[in-house]
GROMACS .gro file of N, CA, C and O in nm:
model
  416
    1UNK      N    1   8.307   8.637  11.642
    1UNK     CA    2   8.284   8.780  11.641
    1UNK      C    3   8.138   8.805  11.680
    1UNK      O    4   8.057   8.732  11.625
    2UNK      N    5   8.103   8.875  11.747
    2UNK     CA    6   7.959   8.874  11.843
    2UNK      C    7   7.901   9.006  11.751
    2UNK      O    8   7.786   8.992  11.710
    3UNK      N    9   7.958   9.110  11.722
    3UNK     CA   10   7.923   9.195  11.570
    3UNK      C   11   7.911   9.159  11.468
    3UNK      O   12   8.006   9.100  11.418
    4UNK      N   13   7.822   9.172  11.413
    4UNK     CA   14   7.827   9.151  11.258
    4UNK      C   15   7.835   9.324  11.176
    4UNK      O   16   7.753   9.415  11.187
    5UNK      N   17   7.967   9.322  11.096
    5UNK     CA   18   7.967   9.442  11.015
    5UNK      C   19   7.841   9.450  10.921
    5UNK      O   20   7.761   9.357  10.920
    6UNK      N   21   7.828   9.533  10.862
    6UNK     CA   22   7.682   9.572  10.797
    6UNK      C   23   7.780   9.657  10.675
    6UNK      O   24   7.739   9.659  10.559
    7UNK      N   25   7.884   9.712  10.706
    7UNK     CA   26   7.983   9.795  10.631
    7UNK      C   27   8.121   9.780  10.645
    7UNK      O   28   8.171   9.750  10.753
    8UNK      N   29   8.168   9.795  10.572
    8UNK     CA   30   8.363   9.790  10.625
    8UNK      C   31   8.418   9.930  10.615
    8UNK      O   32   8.539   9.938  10.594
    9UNK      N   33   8.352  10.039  10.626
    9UNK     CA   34   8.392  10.178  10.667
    9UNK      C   35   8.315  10.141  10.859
    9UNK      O   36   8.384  10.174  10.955
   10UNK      N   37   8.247  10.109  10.870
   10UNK     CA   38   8.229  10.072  11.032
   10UNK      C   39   8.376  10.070  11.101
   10UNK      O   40   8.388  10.129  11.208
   11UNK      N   41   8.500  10.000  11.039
   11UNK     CA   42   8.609   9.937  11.090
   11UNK      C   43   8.700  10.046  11.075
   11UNK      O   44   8.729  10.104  10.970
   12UNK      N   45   8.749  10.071  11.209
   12UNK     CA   46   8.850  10.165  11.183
   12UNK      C   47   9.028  10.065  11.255
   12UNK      O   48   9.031  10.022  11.371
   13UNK      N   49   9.102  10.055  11.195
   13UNK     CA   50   9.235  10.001  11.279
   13UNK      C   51   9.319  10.063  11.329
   13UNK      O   52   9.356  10.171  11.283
   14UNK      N   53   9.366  10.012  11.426
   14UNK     CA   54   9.403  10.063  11.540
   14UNK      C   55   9.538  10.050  11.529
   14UNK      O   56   9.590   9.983  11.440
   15UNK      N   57   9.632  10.144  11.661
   15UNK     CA   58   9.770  10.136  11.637
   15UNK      C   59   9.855  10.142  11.484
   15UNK      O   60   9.837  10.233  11.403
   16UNK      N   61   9.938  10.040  11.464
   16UNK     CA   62   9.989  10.017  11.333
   16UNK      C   63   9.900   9.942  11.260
   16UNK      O   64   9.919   9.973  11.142
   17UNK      N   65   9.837   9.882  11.265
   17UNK     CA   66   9.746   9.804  11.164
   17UNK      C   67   9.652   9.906  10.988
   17UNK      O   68   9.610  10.021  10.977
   18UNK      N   69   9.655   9.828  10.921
   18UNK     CA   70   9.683   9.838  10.795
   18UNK      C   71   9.501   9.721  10.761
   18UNK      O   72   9.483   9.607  10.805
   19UNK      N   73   9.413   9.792  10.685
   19UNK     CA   74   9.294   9.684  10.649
   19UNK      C   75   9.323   9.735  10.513
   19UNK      O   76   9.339   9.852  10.478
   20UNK      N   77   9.328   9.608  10.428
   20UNK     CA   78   9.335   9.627  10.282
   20UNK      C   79   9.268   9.478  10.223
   20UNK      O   80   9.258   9.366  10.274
   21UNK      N   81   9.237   9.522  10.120
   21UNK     CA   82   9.112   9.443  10.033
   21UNK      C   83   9.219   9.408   9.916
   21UNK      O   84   9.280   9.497   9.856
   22UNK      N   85   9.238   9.236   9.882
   22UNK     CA   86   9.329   9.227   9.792
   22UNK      C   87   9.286   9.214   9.632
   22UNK      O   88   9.172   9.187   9.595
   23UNK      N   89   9.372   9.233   9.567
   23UNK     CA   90   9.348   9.279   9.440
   23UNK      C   91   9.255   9.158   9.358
   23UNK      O   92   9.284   9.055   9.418
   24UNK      N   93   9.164   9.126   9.254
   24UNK     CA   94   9.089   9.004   9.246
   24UNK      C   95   9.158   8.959   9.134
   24UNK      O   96   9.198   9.053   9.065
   25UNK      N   97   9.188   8.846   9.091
   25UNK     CA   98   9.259   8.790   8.937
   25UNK      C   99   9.180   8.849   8.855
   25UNK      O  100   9.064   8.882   8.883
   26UNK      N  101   9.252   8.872   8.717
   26UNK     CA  102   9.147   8.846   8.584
   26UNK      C  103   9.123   8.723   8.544
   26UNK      O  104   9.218   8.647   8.524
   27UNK      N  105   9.005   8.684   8.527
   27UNK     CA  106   8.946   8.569   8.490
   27UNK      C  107   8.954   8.592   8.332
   27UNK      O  108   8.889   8.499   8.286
   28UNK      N  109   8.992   8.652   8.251
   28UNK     CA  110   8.995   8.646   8.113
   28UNK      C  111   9.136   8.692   8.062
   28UNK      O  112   9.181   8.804   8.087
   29UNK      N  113   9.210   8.587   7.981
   29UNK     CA  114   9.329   8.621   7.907
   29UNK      C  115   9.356   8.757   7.813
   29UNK      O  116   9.263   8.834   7.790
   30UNK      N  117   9.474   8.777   7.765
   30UNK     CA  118   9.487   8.872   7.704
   30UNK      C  119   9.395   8.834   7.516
   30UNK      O  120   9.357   8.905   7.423
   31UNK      N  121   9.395   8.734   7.536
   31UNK     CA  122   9.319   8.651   7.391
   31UNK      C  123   9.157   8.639   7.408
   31UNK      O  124   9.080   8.572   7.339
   32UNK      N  125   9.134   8.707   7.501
   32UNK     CA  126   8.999   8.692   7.561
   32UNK      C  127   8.885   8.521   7.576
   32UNK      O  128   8.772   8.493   7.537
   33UNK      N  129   9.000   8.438   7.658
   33UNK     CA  130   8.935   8.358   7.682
   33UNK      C  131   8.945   8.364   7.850
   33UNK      O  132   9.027   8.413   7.927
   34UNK      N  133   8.823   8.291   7.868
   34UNK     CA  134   8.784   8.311   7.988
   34UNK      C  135   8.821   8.164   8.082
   34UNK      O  136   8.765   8.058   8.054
   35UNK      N  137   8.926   8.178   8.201
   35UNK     CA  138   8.983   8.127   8.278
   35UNK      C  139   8.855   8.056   8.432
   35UNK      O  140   8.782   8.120   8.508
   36UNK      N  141   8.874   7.941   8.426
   36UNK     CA  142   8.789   7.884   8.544
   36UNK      C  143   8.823   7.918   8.702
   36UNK      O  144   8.936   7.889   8.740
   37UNK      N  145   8.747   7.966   8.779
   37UNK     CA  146   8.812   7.980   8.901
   37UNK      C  147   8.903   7.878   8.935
   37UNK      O  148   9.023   7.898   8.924
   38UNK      N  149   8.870   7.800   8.964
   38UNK     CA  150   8.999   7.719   8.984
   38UNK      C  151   9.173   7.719   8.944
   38UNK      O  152   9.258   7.699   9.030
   39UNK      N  153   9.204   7.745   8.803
   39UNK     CA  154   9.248   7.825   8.785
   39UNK      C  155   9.332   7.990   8.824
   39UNK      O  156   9.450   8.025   8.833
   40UNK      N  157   9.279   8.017   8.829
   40UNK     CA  158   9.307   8.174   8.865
   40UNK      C  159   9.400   8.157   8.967
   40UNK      O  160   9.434   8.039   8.965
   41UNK      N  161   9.456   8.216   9.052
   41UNK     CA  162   9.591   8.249   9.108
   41UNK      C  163   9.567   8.368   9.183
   41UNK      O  164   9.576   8.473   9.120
   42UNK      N  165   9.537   8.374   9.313
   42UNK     CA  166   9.513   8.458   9.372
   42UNK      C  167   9.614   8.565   9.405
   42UNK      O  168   9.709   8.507   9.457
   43UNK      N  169   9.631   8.652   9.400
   43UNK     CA  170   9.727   8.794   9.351
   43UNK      C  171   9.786   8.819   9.504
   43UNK      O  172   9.704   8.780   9.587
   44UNK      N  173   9.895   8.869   9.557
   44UNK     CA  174   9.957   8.927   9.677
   44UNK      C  175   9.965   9.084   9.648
   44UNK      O  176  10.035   9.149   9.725
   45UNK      N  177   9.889   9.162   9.528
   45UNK     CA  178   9.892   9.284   9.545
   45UNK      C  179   9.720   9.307   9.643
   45UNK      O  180   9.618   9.240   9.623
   46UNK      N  181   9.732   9.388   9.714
   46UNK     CA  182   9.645   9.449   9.789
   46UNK      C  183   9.576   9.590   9.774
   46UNK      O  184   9.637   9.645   9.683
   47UNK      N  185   9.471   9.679   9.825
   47UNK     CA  186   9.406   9.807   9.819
   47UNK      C  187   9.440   9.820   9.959
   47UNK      O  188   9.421   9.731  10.042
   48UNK      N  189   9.502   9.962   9.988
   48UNK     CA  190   9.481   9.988  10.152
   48UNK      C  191   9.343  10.031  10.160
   48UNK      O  192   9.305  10.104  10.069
   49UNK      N  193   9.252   9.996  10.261
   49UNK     CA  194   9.162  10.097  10.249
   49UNK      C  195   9.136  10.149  10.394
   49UNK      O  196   9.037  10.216  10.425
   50UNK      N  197   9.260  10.104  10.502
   50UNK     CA  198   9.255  10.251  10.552
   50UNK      C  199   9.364  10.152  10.686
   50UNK      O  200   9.397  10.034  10.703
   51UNK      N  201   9.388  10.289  10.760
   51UNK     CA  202   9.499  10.271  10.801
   51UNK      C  203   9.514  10.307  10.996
   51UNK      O  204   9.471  10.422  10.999
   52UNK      N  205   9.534  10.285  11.079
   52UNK     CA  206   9.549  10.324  11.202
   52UNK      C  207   9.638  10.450  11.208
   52UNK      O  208   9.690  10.502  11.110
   53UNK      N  209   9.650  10.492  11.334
   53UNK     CA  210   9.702  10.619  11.391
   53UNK      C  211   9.876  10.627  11.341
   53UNK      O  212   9.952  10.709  11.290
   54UNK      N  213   9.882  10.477  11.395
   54UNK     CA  214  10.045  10.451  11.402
   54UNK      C  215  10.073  10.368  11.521
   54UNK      O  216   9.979  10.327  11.589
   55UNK      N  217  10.222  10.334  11.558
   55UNK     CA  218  10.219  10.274  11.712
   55UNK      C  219  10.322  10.376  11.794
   55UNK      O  220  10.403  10.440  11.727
   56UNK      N  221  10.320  10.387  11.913
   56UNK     CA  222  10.402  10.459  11.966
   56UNK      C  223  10.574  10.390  11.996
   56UNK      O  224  10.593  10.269  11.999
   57UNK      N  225  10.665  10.474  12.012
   57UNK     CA  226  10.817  10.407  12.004
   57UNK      C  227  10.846  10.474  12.123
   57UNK      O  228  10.775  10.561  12.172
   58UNK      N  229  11.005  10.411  12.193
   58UNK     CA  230  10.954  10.435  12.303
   58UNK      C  231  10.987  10.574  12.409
   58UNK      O  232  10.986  10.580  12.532
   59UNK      N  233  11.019  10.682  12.303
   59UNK     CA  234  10.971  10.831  12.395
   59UNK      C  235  10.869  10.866  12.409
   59UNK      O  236  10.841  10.982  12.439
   60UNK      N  237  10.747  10.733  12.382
   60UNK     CA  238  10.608  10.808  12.396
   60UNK      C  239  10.560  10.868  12.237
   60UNK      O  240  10.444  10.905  12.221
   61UNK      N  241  10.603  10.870  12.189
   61UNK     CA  242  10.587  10.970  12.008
   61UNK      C  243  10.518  10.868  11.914
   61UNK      O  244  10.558  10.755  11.884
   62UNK      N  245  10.400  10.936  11.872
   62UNK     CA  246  10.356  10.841  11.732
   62UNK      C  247  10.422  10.829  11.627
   62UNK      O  248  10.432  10.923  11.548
   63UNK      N  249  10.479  10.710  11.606
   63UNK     CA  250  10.543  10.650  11.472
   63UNK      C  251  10.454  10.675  11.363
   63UNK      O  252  10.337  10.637  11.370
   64UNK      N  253  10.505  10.745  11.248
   64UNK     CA  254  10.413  10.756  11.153
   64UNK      C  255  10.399  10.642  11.031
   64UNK      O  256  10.501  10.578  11.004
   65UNK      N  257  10.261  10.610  10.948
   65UNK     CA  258  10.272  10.495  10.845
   65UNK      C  259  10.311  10.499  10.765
   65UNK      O  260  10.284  10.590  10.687
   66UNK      N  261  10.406  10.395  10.735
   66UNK     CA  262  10.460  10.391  10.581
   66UNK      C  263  10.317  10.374  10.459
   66UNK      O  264  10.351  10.356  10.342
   67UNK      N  265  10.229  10.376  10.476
   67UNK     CA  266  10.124  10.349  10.394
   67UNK      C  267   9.988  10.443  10.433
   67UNK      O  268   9.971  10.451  10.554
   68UNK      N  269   9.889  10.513  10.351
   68UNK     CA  270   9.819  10.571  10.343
   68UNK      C  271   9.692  10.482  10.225
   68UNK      O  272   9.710  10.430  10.115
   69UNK      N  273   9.580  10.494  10.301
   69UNK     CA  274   9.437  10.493  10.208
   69UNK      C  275   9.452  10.484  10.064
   69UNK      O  276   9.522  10.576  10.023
   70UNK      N  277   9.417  10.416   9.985
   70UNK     CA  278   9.429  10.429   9.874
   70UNK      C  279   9.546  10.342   9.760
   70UNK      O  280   9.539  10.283   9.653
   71UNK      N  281   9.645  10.377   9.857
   71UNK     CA  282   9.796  10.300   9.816
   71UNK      C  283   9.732  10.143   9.790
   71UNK      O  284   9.644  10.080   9.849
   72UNK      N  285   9.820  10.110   9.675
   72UNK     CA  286   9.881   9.933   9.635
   72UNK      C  287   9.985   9.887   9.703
   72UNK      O  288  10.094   9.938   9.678
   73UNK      N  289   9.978   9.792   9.793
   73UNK     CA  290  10.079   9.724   9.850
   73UNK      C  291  10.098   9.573   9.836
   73UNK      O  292  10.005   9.493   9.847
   74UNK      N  293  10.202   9.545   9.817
   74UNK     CA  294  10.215   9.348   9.826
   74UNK      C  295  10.187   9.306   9.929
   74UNK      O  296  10.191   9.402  10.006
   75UNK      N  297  10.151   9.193   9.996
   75UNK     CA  298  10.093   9.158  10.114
   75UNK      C  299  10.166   9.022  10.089
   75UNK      O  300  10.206   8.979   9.981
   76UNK      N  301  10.172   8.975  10.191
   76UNK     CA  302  10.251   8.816  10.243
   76UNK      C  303  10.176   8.701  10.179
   76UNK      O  304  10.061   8.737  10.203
   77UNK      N  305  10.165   8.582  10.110
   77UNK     CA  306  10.067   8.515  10.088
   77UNK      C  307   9.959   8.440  10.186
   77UNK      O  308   9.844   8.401  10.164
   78UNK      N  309  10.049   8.436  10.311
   78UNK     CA  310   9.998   8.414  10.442
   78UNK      C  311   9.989   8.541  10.584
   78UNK      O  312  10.046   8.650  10.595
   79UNK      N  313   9.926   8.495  10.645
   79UNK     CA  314   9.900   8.573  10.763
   79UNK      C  315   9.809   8.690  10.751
   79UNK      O  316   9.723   8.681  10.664
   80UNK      N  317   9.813   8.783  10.811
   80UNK     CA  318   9.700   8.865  10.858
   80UNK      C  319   9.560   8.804  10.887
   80UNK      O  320   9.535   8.687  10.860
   81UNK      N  321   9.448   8.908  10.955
   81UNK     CA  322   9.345   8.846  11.058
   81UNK      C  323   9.285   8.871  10.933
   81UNK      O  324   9.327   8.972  10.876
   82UNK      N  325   9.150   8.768  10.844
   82UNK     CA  326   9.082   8.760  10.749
   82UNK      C  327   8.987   8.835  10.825
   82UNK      O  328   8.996   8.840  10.947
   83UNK      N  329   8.877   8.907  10.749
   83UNK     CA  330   8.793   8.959  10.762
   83UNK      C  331   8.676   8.920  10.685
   83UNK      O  332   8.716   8.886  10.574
   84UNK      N  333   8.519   8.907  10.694
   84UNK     CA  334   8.446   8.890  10.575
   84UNK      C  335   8.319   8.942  10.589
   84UNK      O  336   8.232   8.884  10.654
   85UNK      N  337   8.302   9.051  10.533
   85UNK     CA  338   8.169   9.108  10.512
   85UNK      C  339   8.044   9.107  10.428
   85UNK      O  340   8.048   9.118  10.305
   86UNK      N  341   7.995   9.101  10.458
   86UNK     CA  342   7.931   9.007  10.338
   86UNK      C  343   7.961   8.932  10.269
   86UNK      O  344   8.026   8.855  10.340
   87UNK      N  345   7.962   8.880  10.138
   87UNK     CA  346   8.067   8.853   9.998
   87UNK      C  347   8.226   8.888  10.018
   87UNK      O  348   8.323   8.818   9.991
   88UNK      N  349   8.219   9.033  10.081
   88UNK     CA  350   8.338   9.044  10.028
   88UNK      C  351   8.452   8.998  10.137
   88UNK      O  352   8.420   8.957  10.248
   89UNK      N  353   8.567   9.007  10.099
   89UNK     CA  354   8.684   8.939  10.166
   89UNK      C  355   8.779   9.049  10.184
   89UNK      O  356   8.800   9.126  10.090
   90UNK      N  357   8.857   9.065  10.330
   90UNK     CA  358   8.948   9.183  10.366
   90UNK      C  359   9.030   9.114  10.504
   90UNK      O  360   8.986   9.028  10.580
   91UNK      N  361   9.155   9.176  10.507
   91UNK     CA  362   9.256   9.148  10.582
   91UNK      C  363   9.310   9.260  10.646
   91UNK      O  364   9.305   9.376  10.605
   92UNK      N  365   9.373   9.211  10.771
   92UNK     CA  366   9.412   9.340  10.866
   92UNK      C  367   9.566   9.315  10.860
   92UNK      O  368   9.563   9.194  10.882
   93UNK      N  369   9.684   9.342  10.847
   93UNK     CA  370   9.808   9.354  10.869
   93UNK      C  371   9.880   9.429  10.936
   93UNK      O  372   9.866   9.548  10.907
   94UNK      N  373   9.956   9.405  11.019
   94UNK     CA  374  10.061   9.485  11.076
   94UNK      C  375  10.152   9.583  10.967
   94UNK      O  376  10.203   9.542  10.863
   95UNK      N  377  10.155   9.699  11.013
   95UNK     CA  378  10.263   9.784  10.913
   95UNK      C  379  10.355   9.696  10.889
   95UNK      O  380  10.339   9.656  10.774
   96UNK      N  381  10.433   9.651  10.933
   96UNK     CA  382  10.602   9.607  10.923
   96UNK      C  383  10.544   9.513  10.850
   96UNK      O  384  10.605   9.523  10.744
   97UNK      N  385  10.468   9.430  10.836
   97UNK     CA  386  10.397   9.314  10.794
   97UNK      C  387  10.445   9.311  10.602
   97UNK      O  388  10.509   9.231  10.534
   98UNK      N  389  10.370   9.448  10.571
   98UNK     CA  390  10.333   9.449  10.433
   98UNK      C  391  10.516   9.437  10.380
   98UNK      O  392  10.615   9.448  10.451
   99UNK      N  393  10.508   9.416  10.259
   99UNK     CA  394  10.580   9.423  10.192
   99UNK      C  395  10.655   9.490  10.116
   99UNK      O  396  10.777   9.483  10.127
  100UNK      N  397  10.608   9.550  10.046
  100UNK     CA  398  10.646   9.671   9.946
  100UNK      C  399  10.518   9.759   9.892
  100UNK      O  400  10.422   9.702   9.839
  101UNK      N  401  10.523   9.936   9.912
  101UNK     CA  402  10.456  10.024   9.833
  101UNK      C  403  10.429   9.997   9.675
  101UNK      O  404  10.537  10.000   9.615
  102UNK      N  405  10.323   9.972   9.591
  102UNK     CA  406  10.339   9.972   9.492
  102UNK      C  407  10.344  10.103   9.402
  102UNK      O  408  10.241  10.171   9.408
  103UNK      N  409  10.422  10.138   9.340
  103UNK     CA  410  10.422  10.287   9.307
  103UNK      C  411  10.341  10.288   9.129
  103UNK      O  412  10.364  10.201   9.044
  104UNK      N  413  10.261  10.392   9.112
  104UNK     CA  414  10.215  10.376   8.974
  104UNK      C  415  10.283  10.518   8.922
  104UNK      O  416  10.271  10.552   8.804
   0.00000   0.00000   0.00000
């Protein structure tokens, strides 16, 4: 990547694509002991934090997203393009990609 992000609001995705930041384990039990990274179990729930236009189908018409900003979604344990900004860690997915809306 010949850019270096400075921010991850810089990134906007394109077409159907989907950038979401996945959810982090708790490192501490319900007994409040505290779990070693190693340990921990990295989670397939995700944060959208933001979303493309849509993709077009083929009369020309924007397909609209099953997912909006903000939303919890499951994510695949594999695939999508990793992202890393500083510290932090983010993934790009195809709409059809994700899995399931998480509803609260």
């Amino acid at each position: 990547m010949s850019a270096i992000l400075k921010n991850i609001k810089a990134l906007a995705p394109l077409l159907d694509r989907v950038l979401v930041q996945r959810v982090k384990a708790e490192s501490k039990t319900a007994g409040g002991i505290f779990l070693p990274d190693s340990a921990v179990k990295e989670l397939n729930e995700a944060k959208v934090l933001a979303v493309g236009p849509g993709a077009w189908d083929r009369d020309g018409k924007r397909m609209a997203m099953s997912v909006a900003a903000g939303d919890k979604v499951l994510i695949p344990q594999y695939g999508g393009s990793p992202i890393k900004v500083g510290e932090d860690e983010y993934s790009i997915f195809r709409d059809h990609e994700l899995l399931a809306k998480i509803k609260e």
